[in-house]
PDB file of C-alpha atoms in Angstrom:
ATOM      1  CA  UNK A   1    -104.450 -64.784 -54.338  1.00  0.00           C
ATOM      2  CA  UNK A   2    -103.706 -68.348 -53.212  1.00  0.00           C
ATOM      3  CA  UNK A   3    -100.526 -70.139 -52.147  1.00  0.00           C
ATOM      4  CA  UNK A   4    -101.416 -73.405 -53.904  1.00  0.00           C
ATOM      5  CA  UNK A   5    -103.695 -74.740 -56.608  1.00  0.00           C
ATOM      6  CA  UNK A   6    -105.333 -76.982 -54.030  1.00  0.00           C
ATOM      7  CA  UNK A   7    -106.248 -73.956 -51.903  1.00  0.00           C
ATOM      8  CA  UNK A   8    -107.664 -72.160 -54.947  1.00  0.00           C
ATOM      9  CA  UNK A   9    -109.860 -75.167 -55.858  1.00  0.00           C
ATOM     10  CA  UNK A  10    -111.002 -75.506 -52.235  1.00  0.00           C
ATOM     11  CA  UNK A  11    -112.193 -71.885 -52.163  1.00  0.00           C
ATOM     12  CA  UNK A  12    -113.737 -72.032 -55.633  1.00  0.00           C
ATOM     13  CA  UNK A  13    -115.838 -75.052 -54.588  1.00  0.00           C
ATOM     14  CA  UNK A  14    -117.149 -72.947 -51.710  1.00  0.00           C
ATOM     15  CA  UNK A  15    -118.546 -70.270 -53.983  1.00  0.00           C
ATOM     16  CA  UNK A  16    -115.654 -67.863 -54.151  1.00  0.00           C
ATOM     17  CA  UNK A  17    -116.700 -66.603 -57.551  1.00  0.00           C
ATOM     18  CA  UNK A  18    -114.061 -64.042 -58.341  1.00  0.00           C
ATOM     19  CA  UNK A  19    -112.691 -64.418 -61.851  1.00  0.00           C
ATOM     20  CA  UNK A  20    -109.535 -62.610 -60.789  1.00  0.00           C
ATOM     21  CA  UNK A  21    -107.518 -65.089 -58.823  1.00  0.00           C
ATOM     22  CA  UNK A  22    -104.041 -66.466 -59.101  1.00  0.00           C
ATOM     23  CA  UNK A  23    -101.684 -68.894 -57.406  1.00  0.00           C
ATOM     24  CA  UNK A  24     -98.353 -67.623 -56.096  1.00  0.00           C
ATOM     25  CA  UNK A  25     -96.360 -70.405 -54.469  1.00  0.00           C
ATOM     26  CA  UNK A  26     -94.361 -69.830 -51.305  1.00  0.00           C
ATOM     27  CA  UNK A  27     -90.635 -69.601 -51.755  1.00  0.00           C
ATOM     28  CA  UNK A  28     -88.091 -70.811 -49.234  1.00  0.00           C
ATOM     29  CA  UNK A  29     -84.329 -70.533 -49.457  1.00  0.00           C
ATOM     30  CA  UNK A  30     -83.392 -74.086 -48.516  1.00  0.00           C
ATOM     31  CA  UNK A  31     -79.744 -73.097 -48.057  1.00  0.00           C
ATOM     32  CA  UNK A  32     -80.847 -71.350 -44.854  1.00  0.00           C
ATOM     33  CA  UNK A  33     -81.823 -74.750 -43.436  1.00  0.00           C
ATOM     34  CA  UNK A  34     -78.830 -76.825 -44.519  1.00  0.00           C
ATOM     35  CA  UNK A  35     -77.295 -78.498 -41.512  1.00  0.00           C
ATOM     36  CA  UNK A  36     -73.519 -78.230 -41.343  1.00  0.00           C
ATOM     37  CA  UNK A  37     -73.143 -79.710 -37.868  1.00  0.00           C
ATOM     38  CA  UNK A  38     -70.694 -82.537 -37.287  1.00  0.00           C
ATOM     39  CA  UNK A  39     -71.884 -85.855 -35.884  1.00  0.00           C
ATOM     40  CA  UNK A  40     -70.386 -84.823 -32.540  1.00  0.00           C
ATOM     41  CA  UNK A  41     -72.291 -81.509 -32.520  1.00  0.00           C
ATOM     42  CA  UNK A  42     -75.541 -83.284 -33.436  1.00  0.00           C
ATOM     43  CA  UNK A  43     -74.955 -85.823 -30.657  1.00  0.00           C
ATOM     44  CA  UNK A  44     -74.422 -82.987 -28.136  1.00  0.00           C
ATOM     45  CA  UNK A  45     -77.604 -81.255 -29.311  1.00  0.00           C
ATOM     46  CA  UNK A  46     -79.680 -84.430 -29.006  1.00  0.00           C
ATOM     47  CA  UNK A  47     -78.192 -85.136 -25.574  1.00  0.00           C
ATOM     48  CA  UNK A  48     -79.081 -81.612 -24.449  1.00  0.00           C
ATOM     49  CA  UNK A  49     -82.683 -82.277 -25.507  1.00  0.00           C
ATOM     50  CA  UNK A  50     -82.714 -85.589 -23.623  1.00  0.00           C
ATOM     51  CA  UNK A  51     -82.490 -87.932 -26.616  1.00  0.00           C
ATOM     52  CA  UNK A  52     -80.353 -91.042 -26.872  1.00  0.00           C
ATOM     53  CA  UNK A  53     -78.534 -91.921 -30.079  1.00  0.00           C
ATOM     54  CA  UNK A  54     -80.944 -94.842 -30.463  1.00  0.00           C
ATOM     55  CA  UNK A  55     -84.076 -92.648 -30.248  1.00  0.00           C
ATOM     56  CA  UNK A  56     -85.918 -91.965 -33.486  1.00  0.00           C
ATOM     57  CA  UNK A  57     -86.915 -88.302 -33.167  1.00  0.00           C
ATOM     58  CA  UNK A  58     -89.941 -87.177 -35.176  1.00  0.00           C
ATOM     59  CA  UNK A  59     -90.290 -83.406 -35.283  1.00  0.00           C
ATOM     60  CA  UNK A  60     -92.899 -80.892 -36.290  1.00  0.00           C
ATOM     61  CA  UNK A  61     -92.567 -77.127 -36.418  1.00  0.00           C
ATOM     62  CA  UNK A  62     -95.905 -75.345 -36.315  1.00  0.00           C
ATOM     63  CA  UNK A  63     -98.093 -73.175 -34.129  1.00  0.00           C
ATOM     64  CA  UNK A  64    -100.116 -75.444 -31.859  1.00  0.00           C
ATOM     65  CA  UNK A  65    -103.586 -74.885 -33.331  1.00  0.00           C
ATOM     66  CA  UNK A  66    -106.309 -77.424 -34.183  1.00  0.00           C
ATOM     67  CA  UNK A  67    -105.706 -77.331 -37.948  1.00  0.00           C
ATOM     68  CA  UNK A  68    -102.035 -78.264 -37.457  1.00  0.00           C
ATOM     69  CA  UNK A  69    -103.218 -81.581 -35.957  1.00  0.00           C
ATOM     70  CA  UNK A  70    -100.392 -82.236 -33.491  1.00  0.00           C
ATOM     71  CA  UNK A  71    -102.632 -84.861 -31.869  1.00  0.00           C
ATOM     72  CA  UNK A  72    -102.025 -87.127 -34.867  1.00  0.00           C
ATOM     73  CA  UNK A  73     -98.286 -87.069 -34.175  1.00  0.00           C
ATOM     74  CA  UNK A  74     -98.835 -87.757 -30.457  1.00  0.00           C
ATOM     75  CA  UNK A  75    -101.003 -90.763 -31.337  1.00  0.00           C
ATOM     76  CA  UNK A  76     -98.408 -92.001 -33.837  1.00  0.00           C
ATOM     77  CA  UNK A  77     -95.672 -91.746 -31.192  1.00  0.00           C
ATOM     78  CA  UNK A  78     -97.817 -93.787 -28.783  1.00  0.00           C
ATOM     79  CA  UNK A  79     -98.515 -96.415 -31.446  1.00  0.00           C
ATOM     80  CA  UNK A  80     -94.834 -96.690 -32.388  1.00  0.00           C
ATOM     81  CA  UNK A  81     -93.827 -96.992 -28.727  1.00  0.00           C
ATOM     82  CA  UNK A  82     -96.387 -99.786 -28.203  1.00  0.00           C
ATOM     83  CA  UNK A  83     -94.804-101.567 -31.185  1.00  0.00           C
ATOM     84  CA  UNK A  84     -91.450-101.391 -29.404  1.00  0.00           C
ATOM     85  CA  UNK A  85     -89.899 -98.639 -31.516  1.00  0.00           C
ATOM     86  CA  UNK A  86     -87.906 -95.872 -29.770  1.00  0.00           C
ATOM     87  CA  UNK A  87     -89.972 -93.022 -31.247  1.00  0.00           C
ATOM     88  CA  UNK A  88     -89.805 -89.598 -29.630  1.00  0.00           C
ATOM     89  CA  UNK A  89     -91.705 -86.449 -30.569  1.00  0.00           C
ATOM     90  CA  UNK A  90     -90.207 -82.965 -30.780  1.00  0.00           C
ATOM     91  CA  UNK A  91     -92.951 -80.357 -31.182  1.00  0.00           C
ATOM     92  CA  UNK A  92     -91.298 -77.057 -32.027  1.00  0.00           C
ATOM     93  CA  UNK A  93     -93.717 -74.251 -31.312  1.00  0.00           C
ATOM     94  CA  UNK A  94     -96.416 -73.013 -28.987  1.00  0.00           C
ATOM     95  CA  UNK A  95    -100.033 -72.028 -29.274  1.00  0.00           C
ATOM     96  CA  UNK A  96    -103.584 -72.267 -27.982  1.00  0.00           C
ATOM     97  CA  UNK A  97    -103.845 -76.077 -28.132  1.00  0.00           C
ATOM     98  CA  UNK A  98    -100.622 -76.762 -26.221  1.00  0.00           C
ATOM     99  CA  UNK A  99    -102.539 -77.858 -23.123  1.00  0.00           C
ATOM    100  CA  UNK A 100    -104.734 -80.209 -25.160  1.00  0.00           C
ATOM    101  CA  UNK A 101    -101.697 -81.706 -26.902  1.00  0.00           C
ATOM    102  CA  UNK A 102     -99.829 -82.217 -23.624  1.00  0.00           C
ATOM    103  CA  UNK A 103    -102.949 -83.718 -22.013  1.00  0.00           C
ATOM    104  CA  UNK A 104    -103.281 -86.188 -24.899  1.00  0.00           C
ATOM    105  CA  UNK A 105     -99.641 -87.213 -24.470  1.00  0.00           C
ATOM    106  CA  UNK A 106    -100.289 -87.820 -20.748  1.00  0.00           C
ATOM    107  CA  UNK A 107    -103.470 -89.778 -21.500  1.00  0.00           C
ATOM    108  CA  UNK A 108    -101.546 -92.029 -23.890  1.00  0.00           C
ATOM    109  CA  UNK A 109     -98.641 -92.419 -21.468  1.00  0.00           C
ATOM    110  CA  UNK A 110     -96.068 -90.782 -23.745  1.00  0.00           C
ATOM    111  CA  UNK A 111     -95.559 -87.473 -21.937  1.00  0.00           C
ATOM    112  CA  UNK A 112     -91.895 -88.382 -21.350  1.00  0.00           C
ATOM    113  CA  UNK A 113     -91.426 -89.200 -25.029  1.00  0.00           C
ATOM    114  CA  UNK A 114     -92.872 -85.905 -26.273  1.00  0.00           C
ATOM    115  CA  UNK A 115     -91.152 -82.531 -25.890  1.00  0.00           C
ATOM    116  CA  UNK A 116     -92.937 -79.247 -26.616  1.00  0.00           C
ATOM    117  CA  UNK A 117     -90.301 -76.536 -26.940  1.00  0.00           C
ATOM    118  CA  UNK A 118     -92.511 -73.475 -26.935  1.00  0.00           C
ATOM    119  CA  UNK A 119     -91.893 -70.689 -29.439  1.00  0.00           C
ATOM    120  CA  UNK A 120     -88.420 -70.652 -30.971  1.00  0.00           C
ATOM    121  CA  UNK A 121     -87.133 -67.813 -33.122  1.00  0.00           C
ATOM    122  CA  UNK A 122     -84.598 -70.107 -34.810  1.00  0.00           C
ATOM    123  CA  UNK A 123     -85.862 -73.653 -35.362  1.00  0.00           C
ATOM    124  CA  UNK A 124     -82.775 -74.902 -37.213  1.00  0.00           C
ATOM    125  CA  UNK A 125     -80.978 -76.486 -34.230  1.00  0.00           C
ATOM    126  CA  UNK A 126     -84.164 -78.333 -33.292  1.00  0.00           C
ATOM    127  CA  UNK A 127     -84.693 -79.566 -36.835  1.00  0.00           C
ATOM    128  CA  UNK A 128     -81.099 -80.800 -36.840  1.00  0.00           C
ATOM    129  CA  UNK A 129     -81.896 -82.950 -33.796  1.00  0.00           C
ATOM    130  CA  UNK A 130     -84.691 -84.733 -35.677  1.00  0.00           C
ATOM    131  CA  UNK A 131     -84.408 -87.896 -37.719  1.00  0.00           C
ATOM    132  CA  UNK A 132     -87.491 -86.904 -39.693  1.00  0.00           C
ATOM    133  CA  UNK A 133     -89.859 -83.927 -39.722  1.00  0.00           C
ATOM    134  CA  UNK A 134     -93.556 -84.288 -40.457  1.00  0.00           C
ATOM    135  CA  UNK A 135     -96.545 -82.108 -41.241  1.00  0.00           C
ATOM    136  CA  UNK A 136     -99.896 -83.333 -39.926  1.00  0.00           C
ATOM    137  CA  UNK A 137    -102.111 -80.446 -41.038  1.00  0.00           C
ATOM    138  CA  UNK A 138    -105.747 -81.023 -41.827  1.00  0.00           C
ATOM    139  CA  UNK A 139    -107.415 -80.043 -45.105  1.00  0.00           C
ATOM    140  CA  UNK A 140    -107.535 -76.344 -44.222  1.00  0.00           C
ATOM    141  CA  UNK A 141    -103.781 -76.048 -44.728  1.00  0.00           C
ATOM    142  CA  UNK A 142    -102.939 -74.843 -48.208  1.00  0.00           C
ATOM    143  CA  UNK A 143     -99.159 -74.927 -48.304  1.00  0.00           C
ATOM    144  CA  UNK A 144     -97.130 -74.763 -45.148  1.00  0.00           C
ATOM    145  CA  UNK A 145     -94.645 -71.975 -44.508  1.00  0.00           C
ATOM    146  CA  UNK A 146     -92.822 -74.162 -41.962  1.00  0.00           C
TER     147      UNK A 146
END
């Protein structure tokens, strides 16, 4: 059983020879993630997280593991900052590569522009603080559950 056609093809190319396989896509109730906050509530949330109204907050919600490729987002934040754009990173999650990710942010001089929240049971308020949310996963990711 696979969660995407791409994942099925990936495994089939690597000699998974079972004739009995199927794709069952993930289902997410998007109503659960609809943001009903007012502009004032969103402003308060961003202020609480240390963001200015002029900051462009790029978020990601994922376990900090190599295949999730948080480093790519850190490098993008650094590049955008060098170009004079007020990019900030909000990494929602925790995991074994947290230290590596934070070290990369320090090495690029963007440790103040990147926030790692640690594990959060409810990510919705953090997503609401973002201007955009990205997914940087490498080829091993079939179809994100985030």
